[in-house]
mmCIF file of C-alpha atoms in Angstrom:
data_model
loop_
_atom_site.group_PDB
_atom_site.id
_atom_site.type_symbol
_atom_site.label_atom_id
_atom_site.label_comp_id
_atom_site.label_asym_id
_atom_site.label_seq_id
_atom_site.Cartn_x
_atom_site.Cartn_y
_atom_site.Cartn_z
ATOM 1 C CA MET A 154 110.901 4.990 55.425
ATOM 2 C CA ILE A 155 111.453 2.321 52.777
ATOM 3 C CA THR A 156 114.766 0.589 53.379
ATOM 4 C CA LEU A 157 114.461 -2.740 51.577
ATOM 5 C CA LYS A 158 115.790 -3.211 48.057
ATOM 6 C CA LEU A 159 114.923 -6.077 45.772
ATOM 7 C CA ARG A 160 117.794 -8.513 45.319
ATOM 8 C CA SER A 161 117.216 -10.336 42.104
ATOM 9 C CA LYS A 162 119.082 -11.897 39.225
ATOM 10 C CA ILE A 163 116.246 -10.506 37.130
ATOM 11 C CA THR A 164 117.565 -7.064 36.247
ATOM 12 C CA ALA A 165 114.948 -4.449 37.157
ATOM 13 C CA PRO A 166 112.067 -6.913 37.539
ATOM 14 C CA ARG A 167 108.874 -5.771 35.803
ATOM 15 C CA VAL A 168 105.871 -5.463 38.098
ATOM 16 C CA LEU A 169 102.363 -4.719 36.838
ATOM 17 C CA VAL A 170 100.180 -3.060 39.478
ATOM 18 C CA ILE A 171 96.422 -3.278 38.931
ATOM 19 C CA GLU A 172 94.600 -1.098 41.441
ATOM 20 C CA ASP A 173 91.512 1.079 40.972
ATOM 21 C CA GLU A 174 92.404 3.301 43.951
ATOM 22 C CA VAL A 175 94.731 5.791 42.255
ATOM 23 C CA GLN A 176 96.533 6.894 45.432
ATOM 24 C CA LEU A 177 97.285 3.334 46.526
ATOM 25 C CA ALA A 178 98.416 2.410 43.019
ATOM 26 C CA GLU A 179 100.834 5.346 42.997
ATOM 27 C CA VAL A 180 102.133 4.454 46.470
ATOM 28 C CA CYS A 181 102.837 0.923 45.210
ATOM 29 C CA ARG A 182 104.607 2.393 42.168
ATOM 30 C CA VAL A 183 106.892 4.538 44.336
ATOM 31 C CA ILE A 184 107.625 1.746 46.830
ATOM 32 C CA LEU A 185 108.504 -0.752 44.119
ATOM 33 C CA GLN A 186 110.505 1.679 41.990
ATOM 34 C CA ASN A 187 112.519 2.740 45.032
ATOM 35 C CA ALA A 188 113.169 -0.941 45.705
ATOM 36 C CA GLY A 189 114.542 -1.410 42.162
ATOM 37 C CA ALA A 190 111.614 -2.616 40.059
ATOM 38 C CA ARG A 191 110.252 -1.270 36.795
ATOM 39 C CA VAL A 192 106.573 -0.656 37.406
ATOM 40 C CA LYS A 193 103.542 -0.174 35.190
ATOM 41 C CA VAL A 194 100.279 0.836 36.827
ATOM 42 C CA ILE A 195 96.820 0.354 35.391
ATOM 43 C CA TYR A 196 93.650 1.376 37.171
ATOM 44 C CA ASP A 197 91.232 -0.994 35.475
ATOM 45 C CA ALA A 198 91.695 -4.769 35.402
ATOM 46 C CA ALA A 199 89.772 -4.893 32.131
ATOM 47 C CA ASP A 200 92.991 -3.502 30.574
ATOM 48 C CA ALA A 201 95.113 -6.276 32.105
ATOM 49 C CA ALA A 202 95.424 -8.489 29.020
ATOM 50 C CA ASP A 203 96.725 -5.624 26.882
ATOM 51 C CA ALA A 204 99.075 -4.419 29.635
ATOM 52 C CA ILE A 205 100.459 -7.925 30.158
ATOM 53 C CA LYS A 206 101.079 -8.326 26.436
ATOM 54 C CA ALA A 207 102.717 -4.888 26.076
ATOM 55 C CA PHE A 208 104.706 -4.770 29.343
ATOM 56 C CA GLY A 209 105.599 -8.452 29.838
ATOM 57 C CA PRO A 210 105.588 -8.389 33.653
ATOM 58 C CA ASP A 211 107.518 -10.819 35.806
ATOM 59 C CA LEU A 212 104.898 -10.335 38.529
ATOM 60 C CA ILE A 213 101.399 -8.863 38.947
ATOM 61 C CA ILE A 214 100.118 -7.087 42.040
ATOM 62 C CA SER A 215 96.367 -6.670 41.910
ATOM 63 C CA ASP A 216 93.446 -5.590 44.000
ATOM 64 C CA ILE A 217 90.732 -8.232 44.249
ATOM 65 C CA LYS A 218 87.584 -6.109 44.220
ATOM 66 C CA MET A 219 87.500 -3.845 41.181
ATOM 67 C CA PRO A 220 84.609 -2.546 39.102
ATOM 68 C CA GLU A 221 85.273 -4.104 35.683
ATOM 69 C CA LEU A 222 87.162 -7.313 36.392
ATOM 70 C CA ARG A 223 87.645 -8.918 39.796
ATOM 71 C CA GLY A 224 90.919 -10.452 40.877
ATOM 72 C CA ASP A 225 89.514 -13.984 40.792
ATOM 73 C CA GLU A 226 88.447 -13.387 37.177
ATOM 74 C CA LEU A 227 91.977 -12.172 36.410
ATOM 75 C CA LEU A 228 93.362 -15.464 37.761
ATOM 76 C CA ILE A 229 90.998 -17.386 35.495
ATOM 77 C CA GLN A 230 92.107 -15.318 32.475
ATOM 78 C CA LEU A 231 95.769 -15.959 33.266
ATOM 79 C CA HIS A 232 95.125 -19.687 33.706
ATOM 80 C CA ASP A 233 93.149 -19.890 30.449
ATOM 81 C CA ALA A 234 95.949 -18.047 28.609
ATOM 82 C CA GLY A 235 98.493 -20.554 29.948
ATOM 83 C CA SER A 236 100.353 -17.816 31.812
ATOM 84 C CA SER A 237 102.542 -18.627 34.800
ATOM 85 C CA ILE A 238 102.962 -15.017 35.977
ATOM 86 C CA PRO A 239 102.668 -14.962 39.787
ATOM 87 C CA VAL A 240 99.973 -12.740 41.275
ATOM 88 C CA ILE A 241 100.018 -11.010 44.641
ATOM 89 C CA PHE A 242 96.602 -9.798 45.737
ATOM 90 C CA ILE A 243 96.227 -6.728 47.916
ATOM 91 C CA THR A 244 92.805 -6.393 49.453
ATOM 92 C CA GLY A 245 90.735 -4.756 52.120
ATOM 93 C CA LEU A 246 88.297 -7.680 52.052
ATOM 94 C CA ASP A 247 87.924 -10.061 54.960
ATOM 95 C CA ARG A 248 89.415 -13.501 54.173
ATOM 96 C CA SER A 249 85.949 -15.085 54.363
ATOM 97 C CA LYS A 250 84.765 -12.834 51.510
ATOM 98 C CA ILE A 251 87.606 -13.743 49.143
ATOM 99 C CA SER A 252 86.665 -16.141 46.347
ATOM 100 C CA ILE A 253 89.683 -17.742 44.721
ATOM 101 C CA PRO A 254 89.371 -20.470 42.079
ATOM 102 C CA ARG A 255 90.744 -23.867 43.116
ATOM 103 C CA ASP A 256 93.196 -24.190 40.228
ATOM 104 C CA SER A 257 94.853 -20.815 40.844
ATOM 105 C CA ALA A 258 98.470 -21.789 40.349
ATOM 106 C CA ASN A 259 99.263 -18.125 39.622
ATOM 107 C CA LEU A 260 98.256 -16.898 43.072
ATOM 108 C CA PHE A 261 101.394 -16.338 45.119
ATOM 109 C CA ALA A 262 100.153 -14.368 48.145
ATOM 110 C CA VAL A 263 97.367 -12.238 49.605
ATOM 111 C CA ILE A 264 98.272 -9.064 51.495
ATOM 112 C CA ASN A 265 95.623 -7.266 53.530
ATOM 113 C CA LYS A 266 95.195 -3.499 53.406
ATOM 114 C CA PRO A 267 96.529 -1.477 55.044
ATOM 115 C CA PHE A 268 99.894 -3.120 54.545
ATOM 116 C CA ASP A 269 103.413 -2.362 55.655
ATOM 117 C CA TYR A 270 105.681 -1.182 52.811
ATOM 118 C CA ASP A 271 108.429 -3.591 53.813
ATOM 119 C CA GLN A 272 105.866 -6.429 53.822
ATOM 120 C CA LEU A 273 105.051 -5.633 50.189
ATOM 121 C CA ILE A 274 108.731 -5.632 49.212
ATOM 122 C CA ARG A 275 109.426 -8.884 51.108
ATOM 123 C CA THR A 276 106.472 -10.563 49.391
ATOM 124 C CA VAL A 277 107.634 -9.342 45.971
ATOM 125 C CA GLN A 278 111.166 -10.556 46.796
ATOM 126 C CA ASN A 279 109.841 -14.002 47.715
ATOM 127 C CA SER A 280 107.929 -14.157 44.445
ATOM 128 C CA LEU A 281 111.026 -13.146 42.474
ATOM 129 C CA ASN A 282 113.013 -15.861 44.268
ATOM 130 C CA LEU A 283 110.428 -18.394 43.109
ATOM 131 C CA ILE A 284 110.537 -17.086 39.525
ATOM 132 C CA GLU A 285 114.339 -17.286 39.462
ATOM 133 C CA SER A 286 114.280 -20.834 40.846
ATOM 134 C CA GLN A 287 111.757 -21.909 38.231
ATOM 135 C CA ARG A 288 113.842 -20.392 35.428
ATOM 136 C CA VAL A 289 117.036 -22.057 36.665
ATOM 137 C CA ASN A 290 115.231 -25.410 37.017
ATOM 138 C CA ASP A 291 113.841 -25.137 33.491
ATOM 139 C CA LEU A 292 117.255 -24.263 32.061
ATOM 140 C CA LEU A 293 118.950 -27.140 33.902
ATOM 141 C CA LEU A 294 116.265 -29.610 32.846
ATOM 142 C CA ARG A 295 116.613 -28.523 29.213
ATOM 143 C CA GLN A 296 120.377 -28.987 29.419
ATOM 144 C CA LEU A 297 119.959 -32.450 30.974
ATOM 145 C CA HIS A 298 117.445 -33.381 28.272
ATOM 146 C CA SER A 299 119.867 -32.276 25.591
ATOM 147 C CA GLN A 300 122.736 -34.220 27.179
ATOM 148 C CA SER A 301 120.612 -37.333 27.659
ATOM 149 C CA ALA A 302 120.235 -37.834 23.898
ATOM 150 C CA SER A 303 116.704 -39.007 24.644
ATOM 151 C CA GLN A 304 114.373 -39.560 21.721
ATOM 152 C CA GLN A 305 111.468 -38.234 23.807
ATOM 153 C CA ASP A 306 110.269 -34.682 23.356
ATOM 154 C CA PHE A 307 111.229 -32.376 26.228
ATOM 155 C CA GLN A 308 107.766 -32.325 27.841
ATOM 156 C CA THR A 309 107.478 -36.125 27.976
ATOM 157 C CA TRP A 310 111.080 -36.509 29.176
ATOM 158 C CA GLN A 311 110.568 -33.829 31.853
ATOM 159 C CA GLU A 312 107.408 -35.474 33.221
ATOM 160 C CA SER A 313 109.107 -38.865 33.368
ATOM 161 C CA THR A 314 112.271 -37.475 34.974
ATOM 162 C CA LEU A 315 110.396 -35.437 37.575
ATOM 163 C CA SER A 316 108.234 -38.459 38.445
ATOM 164 C CA THR A 317 111.388 -40.506 38.998
ATOM 165 C CA VAL A 318 112.875 -37.764 41.187
ATOM 166 C CA ALA A 319 109.645 -37.501 43.212
ATOM 167 C CA LEU A 320 109.606 -41.268 43.782
ATOM 168 C CA GLU A 321 113.226 -41.180 44.954
ATOM 169 C CA LEU A 322 112.516 -38.291 47.339
ATOM 170 C CA ASN A 323 109.512 -40.124 48.785
ATOM 171 C CA LYS A 324 111.630 -43.251 49.322
ATOM 172 C CA ARG A 325 114.234 -41.196 51.185
ATOM 173 C CA ARG A 326 111.567 -39.595 53.377
ATOM 174 C CA ALA A 327 110.083 -42.975 54.240
ATOM 175 C CA SER A 328 113.400 -44.419 55.373
#
């Protein structure tokens, strides 16, 4: 029985499920909808770009080994498109057979099949927590930039400010 519900400031988070095994895709749909998410399922990763554009997911759950487009290729497409959508892979592959590009900032987690339903919901919840934190950080940084009256564009100001914060944190750790 599925008992966990997603707790998120993102109202009805949108989750795109990409899975070529129809039964598993539908199980994921039911689990996630019962937990409070809006879910779109596609069965072919080659349709991912169109689905992402049309649905605007907060999170993607994808199989790794699919006929048209593998999960690692999906990560490359997301990276090349400048997307920051987190991806959770579900796979029956052994870890040693998983090829993941080095600069895969989008990859959030890998869950092995068969998986526990609560494990899926907890992993999605953790991803949503990260998304919310990133959105709050971005909003706060934009407010600080606005209040600073800096002549620098936001991107330059943000890089400089975050470098200063990182240096301060490293000093505190060293002492």
